[in-house]
């Protein structure tokens, strides 16, 4: 067992975990944050995407103990004062949500992109979500949603 | 008429739950006192098996290892033919076929026990090519013939069609097996309610069929079985057959504890159906004016080790074999054939997706022989209002295919470019 201290969605945690536990299992099984999904377990699909110290990572490829001292944002941490994040709202409105299994990861990748680059080109948007597979939508709706989100964020 | 819904953007009811991560898929559900399951699957395509679970059951924390011996009633399921065993009993017929279901206190213990399961495979000749499988002396997957289904379509008089055809093209087309790869790998839970009702929580395309299959295999009346459908993380036809439903229900009923199973991506690939690969032999003829006169097609679909929706898929392939073209003389034979390959079933398009690979390339090949613009050639032959299909249906309503072709041609500038290169 190892002890780790980290912050998830603004809340500090100090927990003791099995050293061979992956970060995705820590989040889901230990903290109950089931919004983080596992689609492949090997870094291919991006369903397990989270934001760790400002960077998106595949939480299935990160060991739990590596999260020690980090600041993590999961899909559960995006709403503010009961309000959806503009990216969440835009995804809903653009019809970019179908089965939904890719969506938490997709939304987080989009948010991380816009945090770094508030006015990306189409090319950059596609690049930004290129690590997230979606089997339902065909990706164009994500592009539309992201452009909508950019507008909303400008208005904020 | 004022329309309140049509023409308006409506936000789907589950969108908010999905963008906030609150939407539940089976893997997201945790119950008190829950144990875990793991499926043991065949690693051989065709073999007689002997199963020894004794060492696995001795592992600390293992509750039970289920095999065919534990199925209380009928060890058989399938959407059309009951040709899947819930657990293989004497013989495995494909890689990935379930043989046993380990239930243990944790997933880790399941993995440990998994290594201790001994399966003795006595391999027998297998068949992987559907054309070979149709032969009398091929190894048989089930019973005494591998041919599951033959769809015959006869329209007009083929000989007359041949006489009238100045140009004939003959080709063989092959389409591959395709995996759905829905993003949410199969997962599920089974538990018992106080009155003995068995509940299975799963993402499925057919809760009502699942209920019937679970009831039959467990020997329960249907009202003692409940299937709860969660959010479904993509399916595309790949969740029409049984995955873990029967195993979960059985384990919950016997052990009286909630049981959860989650497939890895690799196991998901092994577990569910695929798109039928098809071998399509086509002969198509047109007269000197560019009008289609006849088409003869033989379509062989590889069903793999189980039937699943084979008849429905090969019928659809046969019905759509001409494509959207008026052809007065047509002969189609479509077959579904068992092999020891992964089984095939429903996938988007359901048999109508494969045949365009053949009929459209035939159109291009014929246009080339005629020296005609392929768009113009198609325009001469497409279905319009009032056309009759090869199955005898008169298309009485909207058939805007001409408009579609025109729009495509304009955008691609196809005819324009065709003129330039001529
Ligand atoms: S589950 Fe981590 S990348 Fe697919
Ligand atoms: S919405 Fe289904 S995988 Fe993206």
Tab-separated table of N, CA and C in Angstrom, chain A residues 18 20 25 28-29 32 34-42 45 47 75-76 78-79 82 84 87-89 91-93 97-104 107 133-136, chain B residues 9-12 14-16 18-25 27-30 36 107-108 178-185 231-234 236 260 262 264-266 347-348:
chain	number	residue	atom	x	y	z
A	18	UNK	N	-3.380	0.485	-3.186
A	18	UNK	CA	-2.538	-0.613	-3.648
A	18	UNK	C	-1.541	-0.028	-4.650
A	20	UNK	N	-0.154	-1.227	-7.213
A	20	UNK	CA	-0.343	-1.537	-8.638
A	20	UNK	C	-1.712	-1.110	-9.173
A	25	UNK	N	-8.641	3.446	-11.808
A	25	UNK	CA	-9.303	2.643	-10.768
A	25	UNK	C	-9.394	3.408	-9.455
A	28	UNK	N	-12.367	5.809	-10.037
A	28	UNK	CA	-13.674	5.138	-10.119
A	28	UNK	C	-13.989	4.325	-8.865
A	29	UNK	N	-13.074	3.409	-8.516
A	29	UNK	CA	-13.384	2.464	-7.438
A	29	UNK	C	-13.206	3.070	-6.049
A	32	UNK	N	-15.245	6.975	-6.391
A	32	UNK	CA	-16.614	6.924	-6.916
A	32	UNK	C	-16.856	7.892	-8.067
A	34	UNK	N	-17.301	7.972	-11.364
A	34	UNK	CA	-17.518	7.018	-12.446
A	34	UNK	C	-17.696	7.690	-13.806
A	35	UNK	N	-17.591	9.017	-13.826
A	35	UNK	CA	-17.673	9.720	-15.110
A	35	UNK	C	-16.466	9.442	-15.997
A	36	UNK	N	-15.377	9.020	-15.393
A	36	UNK	CA	-14.179	8.655	-16.158
A	36	UNK	C	-14.376	7.226	-16.668
A	37	UNK	N	-14.326	7.040	-18.000
A	37	UNK	CA	-14.705	5.746	-18.589
A	37	UNK	C	-13.502	4.956	-19.052
A	38	UNK	N	-13.650	3.652	-19.088
A	38	UNK	CA	-12.590	2.804	-19.639
A	38	UNK	C	-13.084	2.135	-20.920
A	39	UNK	N	-12.471	2.512	-22.037
A	39	UNK	CA	-12.892	1.931	-23.311
A	39	UNK	C	-11.926	0.894	-23.848
A	40	UNK	N	-10.652	0.998	-23.416
A	40	UNK	CA	-9.666	0.075	-23.987
A	40	UNK	C	-8.626	-0.363	-22.982
A	41	UNK	N	-8.323	0.497	-22.023
A	41	UNK	CA	-7.314	0.135	-21.022
A	41	UNK	C	-5.896	0.144	-21.559
A	42	UNK	N	-5.707	0.657	-22.756
A	42	UNK	CA	-4.339	0.668	-23.262
A	42	UNK	C	-3.954	1.937	-24.029
A	45	UNK	N	-8.143	4.913	-26.781
A	45	UNK	CA	-9.467	5.484	-27.061
A	45	UNK	C	-9.737	6.842	-26.431
A	47	UNK	N	-11.245	7.507	-23.688
A	47	UNK	CA	-12.460	7.592	-22.861
A	47	UNK	C	-12.112	7.903	-21.413
A	75	UNK	N	-14.528	14.889	-15.197
A	75	UNK	CA	-15.761	15.438	-15.766
A	75	UNK	C	-16.691	15.969	-14.664
A	76	UNK	N	-16.615	15.365	-13.492
A	76	UNK	CA	-17.480	15.791	-12.387
A	76	UNK	C	-17.094	17.175	-11.872
A	78	UNK	N	-16.387	19.931	-13.706
A	78	UNK	CA	-16.525	21.035	-14.666
A	78	UNK	C	-17.631	22.026	-14.332
A	79	UNK	N	-18.681	21.541	-13.702
A	79	UNK	CA	-19.779	22.464	-13.396
A	79	UNK	C	-19.336	23.462	-12.323
A	82	UNK	N	-23.421	24.967	-9.969
A	82	UNK	CA	-24.592	24.345	-10.592
A	82	UNK	C	-24.773	24.687	-12.062
A	84	UNK	N	-23.491	24.459	-16.011
A	84	UNK	CA	-22.646	23.664	-16.883
A	84	UNK	C	-21.501	24.505	-17.416
A	87	UNK	N	-18.408	24.286	-22.559
A	87	UNK	CA	-18.149	23.143	-23.454
A	87	UNK	C	-19.253	22.088	-23.290
A	88	UNK	N	-19.659	21.853	-22.052
A	88	UNK	CA	-20.735	20.878	-21.813
A	88	UNK	C	-22.028	21.329	-22.490
A	89	UNK	N	-22.342	22.605	-22.293
A	89	UNK	CA	-23.572	23.164	-22.857
A	89	UNK	C	-23.536	23.063	-24.392
A	91	UNK	N	-21.808	21.049	-26.292
A	91	UNK	CA	-21.917	19.650	-26.754
A	91	UNK	C	-23.375	19.209	-26.791
A	92	UNK	N	-24.125	19.574	-25.752
A	92	UNK	CA	-25.546	19.200	-25.704
A	92	UNK	C	-26.292	19.831	-26.866
A	93	UNK	N	-26.074	21.128	-27.027
A	93	UNK	CA	-26.848	21.882	-28.019
A	93	UNK	C	-26.501	21.506	-29.454
A	97	UNK	N	-23.680	14.589	-28.672
A	97	UNK	CA	-23.751	13.503	-27.694
A	97	UNK	C	-24.656	12.397	-28.218
A	98	UNK	N	-24.112	11.244	-28.435
A	98	UNK	CA	-24.984	10.111	-28.805
A	98	UNK	C	-24.938	9.079	-27.683
A	99	UNK	N	-24.195	7.986	-27.859
A	99	UNK	CA	-24.200	6.988	-26.775
A	99	UNK	C	-23.594	7.550	-25.505
A	100	UNK	N	-22.697	8.523	-25.650
A	100	UNK	CA	-22.180	9.233	-24.483
A	100	UNK	C	-20.925	8.674	-23.855
A	101	UNK	N	-20.485	7.516	-24.282
A	101	UNK	CA	-19.367	6.880	-23.573
A	101	UNK	C	-18.042	7.610	-23.798
A	102	UNK	N	-17.907	8.249	-24.956
A	102	UNK	CA	-16.671	8.996	-25.236
A	102	UNK	C	-16.743	10.404	-24.658
A	103	UNK	N	-17.942	10.837	-24.273
A	103	UNK	CA	-18.198	12.255	-24.021
A	103	UNK	C	-17.405	12.858	-22.862
A	104	UNK	N	-17.327	12.212	-21.693
A	104	UNK	CA	-16.530	12.848	-20.637
A	104	UNK	C	-15.102	13.153	-21.097
A	107	UNK	N	-15.140	15.949	-23.833
A	107	UNK	CA	-15.402	17.281	-23.267
A	107	UNK	C	-14.152	17.806	-22.557
A	133	UNK	N	-11.481	8.702	-29.292
A	133	UNK	CA	-12.267	8.013	-30.315
A	133	UNK	C	-13.750	8.117	-30.001
A	134	UNK	N	-14.543	8.320	-31.051
A	134	UNK	CA	-15.993	8.273	-30.914
A	134	UNK	C	-16.484	7.357	-32.018
A	135	UNK	N	-17.311	6.372	-31.687
A	135	UNK	CA	-17.792	5.442	-32.703
A	135	UNK	C	-19.181	5.841	-33.210
A	136	UNK	N	-19.789	6.875	-32.613
A	136	UNK	CA	-21.162	7.209	-32.969
A	136	UNK	C	-21.269	8.412	-33.907
B	9	UNK	N	-34.735	21.943	-33.285
B	9	UNK	CA	-33.631	21.272	-32.594
B	9	UNK	C	-34.083	20.902	-31.194
B	10	UNK	N	-34.033	19.616	-30.911
B	10	UNK	CA	-34.440	19.153	-29.587
B	10	UNK	C	-33.206	18.562	-28.916
B	11	UNK	N	-32.989	18.924	-27.670
B	11	UNK	CA	-31.838	18.357	-26.954
B	11	UNK	C	-32.250	17.016	-26.368
B	12	UNK	N	-31.447	16.004	-26.634
B	12	UNK	CA	-31.857	14.675	-26.172
B	12	UNK	C	-31.970	14.630	-24.647
B	14	UNK	N	-31.120	12.534	-22.474
B	14	UNK	CA	-30.014	12.035	-21.664
B	14	UNK	C	-28.718	12.829	-21.859
B	15	UNK	N	-28.798	13.912	-22.651
B	15	UNK	CA	-27.561	14.636	-22.978
B	15	UNK	C	-26.907	15.232	-21.737
B	16	UNK	N	-27.703	15.821	-20.858
B	16	UNK	CA	-27.114	16.461	-19.680
B	16	UNK	C	-26.407	15.449	-18.782
B	18	UNK	N	-25.088	12.793	-19.703
B	18	UNK	CA	-23.883	12.308	-20.388
B	18	UNK	C	-22.746	13.329	-20.385
B	19	UNK	N	-23.053	14.617	-20.519
B	19	UNK	CA	-21.953	15.604	-20.504
B	19	UNK	C	-21.436	15.875	-19.089
B	20	UNK	N	-22.187	15.465	-18.084
B	20	UNK	CA	-21.715	15.697	-16.712
B	20	UNK	C	-21.109	14.434	-16.103
B	21	UNK	N	-21.145	13.350	-16.854
B	21	UNK	CA	-20.555	12.100	-16.352
B	21	UNK	C	-21.448	11.351	-15.389
B	22	UNK	N	-22.715	11.753	-15.312
B	22	UNK	CA	-23.612	11.087	-14.358
B	22	UNK	C	-24.343	9.886	-14.967
B	23	UNK	N	-24.375	9.831	-16.285
B	23	UNK	CA	-25.095	8.732	-16.947
B	23	UNK	C	-24.459	7.393	-16.560
B	24	UNK	N	-25.285	6.435	-16.185
B	24	UNK	CA	-24.744	5.153	-15.723
B	24	UNK	C	-24.754	4.097	-16.816
B	25	UNK	N	-23.605	3.479	-17.004
B	25	UNK	CA	-23.453	2.279	-17.830
B	25	UNK	C	-23.212	1.147	-16.828
B	27	UNK	N	-20.878	-0.806	-16.036
B	27	UNK	CA	-19.621	-0.836	-15.272
B	27	UNK	C	-19.590	0.222	-14.169
B	28	UNK	N	-20.514	1.180	-14.217
B	28	UNK	CA	-20.515	2.267	-13.233
B	28	UNK	C	-21.325	1.941	-11.979
B	29	UNK	N	-21.934	0.773	-11.974
B	29	UNK	CA	-22.819	0.440	-10.850
B	29	UNK	C	-22.086	-0.471	-9.868
B	30	UNK	N	-22.110	-0.066	-8.601
B	30	UNK	CA	-21.445	-0.827	-7.543
B	30	UNK	C	-22.514	-1.186	-6.519
B	36	UNK	N	-17.252	-10.548	-8.191
B	36	UNK	CA	-16.927	-10.341	-9.610
B	36	UNK	C	-16.885	-11.641	-10.394
B	107	UNK	N	-11.719	-8.958	-8.526
B	107	UNK	CA	-11.288	-9.211	-9.908
B	107	UNK	C	-9.908	-9.875	-9.924
B	108	UNK	N	-9.093	-9.492	-8.960
B	108	UNK	CA	-7.740	-10.042	-8.876
B	108	UNK	C	-7.799	-11.550	-8.614
B	178	UNK	N	-16.040	-7.138	-40.174
B	178	UNK	CA	-15.852	-5.830	-39.526
B	178	UNK	C	-16.339	-5.913	-38.081
B	179	UNK	N	-15.595	-5.277	-37.216
B	179	UNK	CA	-15.920	-5.241	-35.783
B	179	UNK	C	-16.658	-3.935	-35.467
B	180	UNK	N	-17.704	-4.018	-34.635
B	180	UNK	CA	-18.464	-2.811	-34.293
B	180	UNK	C	-17.631	-1.824	-33.480
B	181	UNK	N	-16.831	-2.384	-32.560
B	181	UNK	CA	-16.009	-1.555	-31.669
B	181	UNK	C	-16.789	-0.412	-31.031
B	182	UNK	N	-18.014	-0.724	-30.593
B	182	UNK	CA	-18.739	0.266	-29.767
B	182	UNK	C	-17.839	0.638	-28.599
B	183	UNK	N	-17.939	1.888	-28.142
B	183	UNK	CA	-16.917	2.351	-27.203
B	183	UNK	C	-17.025	1.753	-25.790
B	184	UNK	N	-18.221	1.338	-25.405
B	184	UNK	CA	-18.372	0.786	-24.050
B	184	UNK	C	-18.297	-0.735	-24.102
B	185	UNK	N	-17.209	-1.315	-23.625
B	185	UNK	CA	-17.133	-2.781	-23.646
B	185	UNK	C	-18.268	-3.379	-22.800
B	231	UNK	N	-27.835	2.959	-19.768
B	231	UNK	CA	-27.390	3.644	-20.976
B	231	UNK	C	-26.594	2.628	-21.778
B	232	UNK	N	-26.697	2.714	-23.082
B	232	UNK	CA	-26.014	1.756	-23.961
B	232	UNK	C	-24.869	2.500	-24.653
B	233	UNK	N	-23.654	2.052	-24.392
B	233	UNK	CA	-22.494	2.767	-24.927
B	233	UNK	C	-22.150	2.365	-26.344
B	234	UNK	N	-23.098	2.585	-27.247
B	234	UNK	CA	-22.921	2.181	-28.647
B	234	UNK	C	-23.268	0.709	-28.791
B	236	UNK	N	-24.639	-0.752	-32.496
B	236	UNK	CA	-24.535	-0.933	-33.957
B	236	UNK	C	-24.846	-2.352	-34.400
B	260	UNK	N	-20.817	-8.900	-10.671
B	260	UNK	CA	-20.538	-7.928	-11.733
B	260	UNK	C	-19.474	-8.483	-12.667
B	262	UNK	N	-17.051	-7.211	-16.142
B	262	UNK	CA	-16.653	-6.181	-17.111
B	262	UNK	C	-15.715	-6.838	-18.115
B	264	UNK	N	-12.847	-6.801	-20.935
B	264	UNK	CA	-11.800	-5.931	-21.468
B	264	UNK	C	-12.125	-5.685	-22.935
B	265	UNK	N	-11.412	-4.743	-23.549
B	265	UNK	CA	-11.630	-4.502	-24.984
B	265	UNK	C	-11.330	-5.776	-25.780
B	266	UNK	N	-10.281	-6.468	-25.394
B	266	UNK	CA	-9.907	-7.690	-26.118
B	266	UNK	C	-11.024	-8.736	-26.004
B	347	UNK	N	-25.033	-5.861	-38.068
B	347	UNK	CA	-24.208	-4.654	-38.014
B	347	UNK	C	-24.771	-3.678	-39.024
B	348	UNK	N	-24.848	-2.419	-38.598
B	348	UNK	CA	-25.401	-1.323	-39.410
B	348	UNK	C	-25.510	-1.665	-40.892
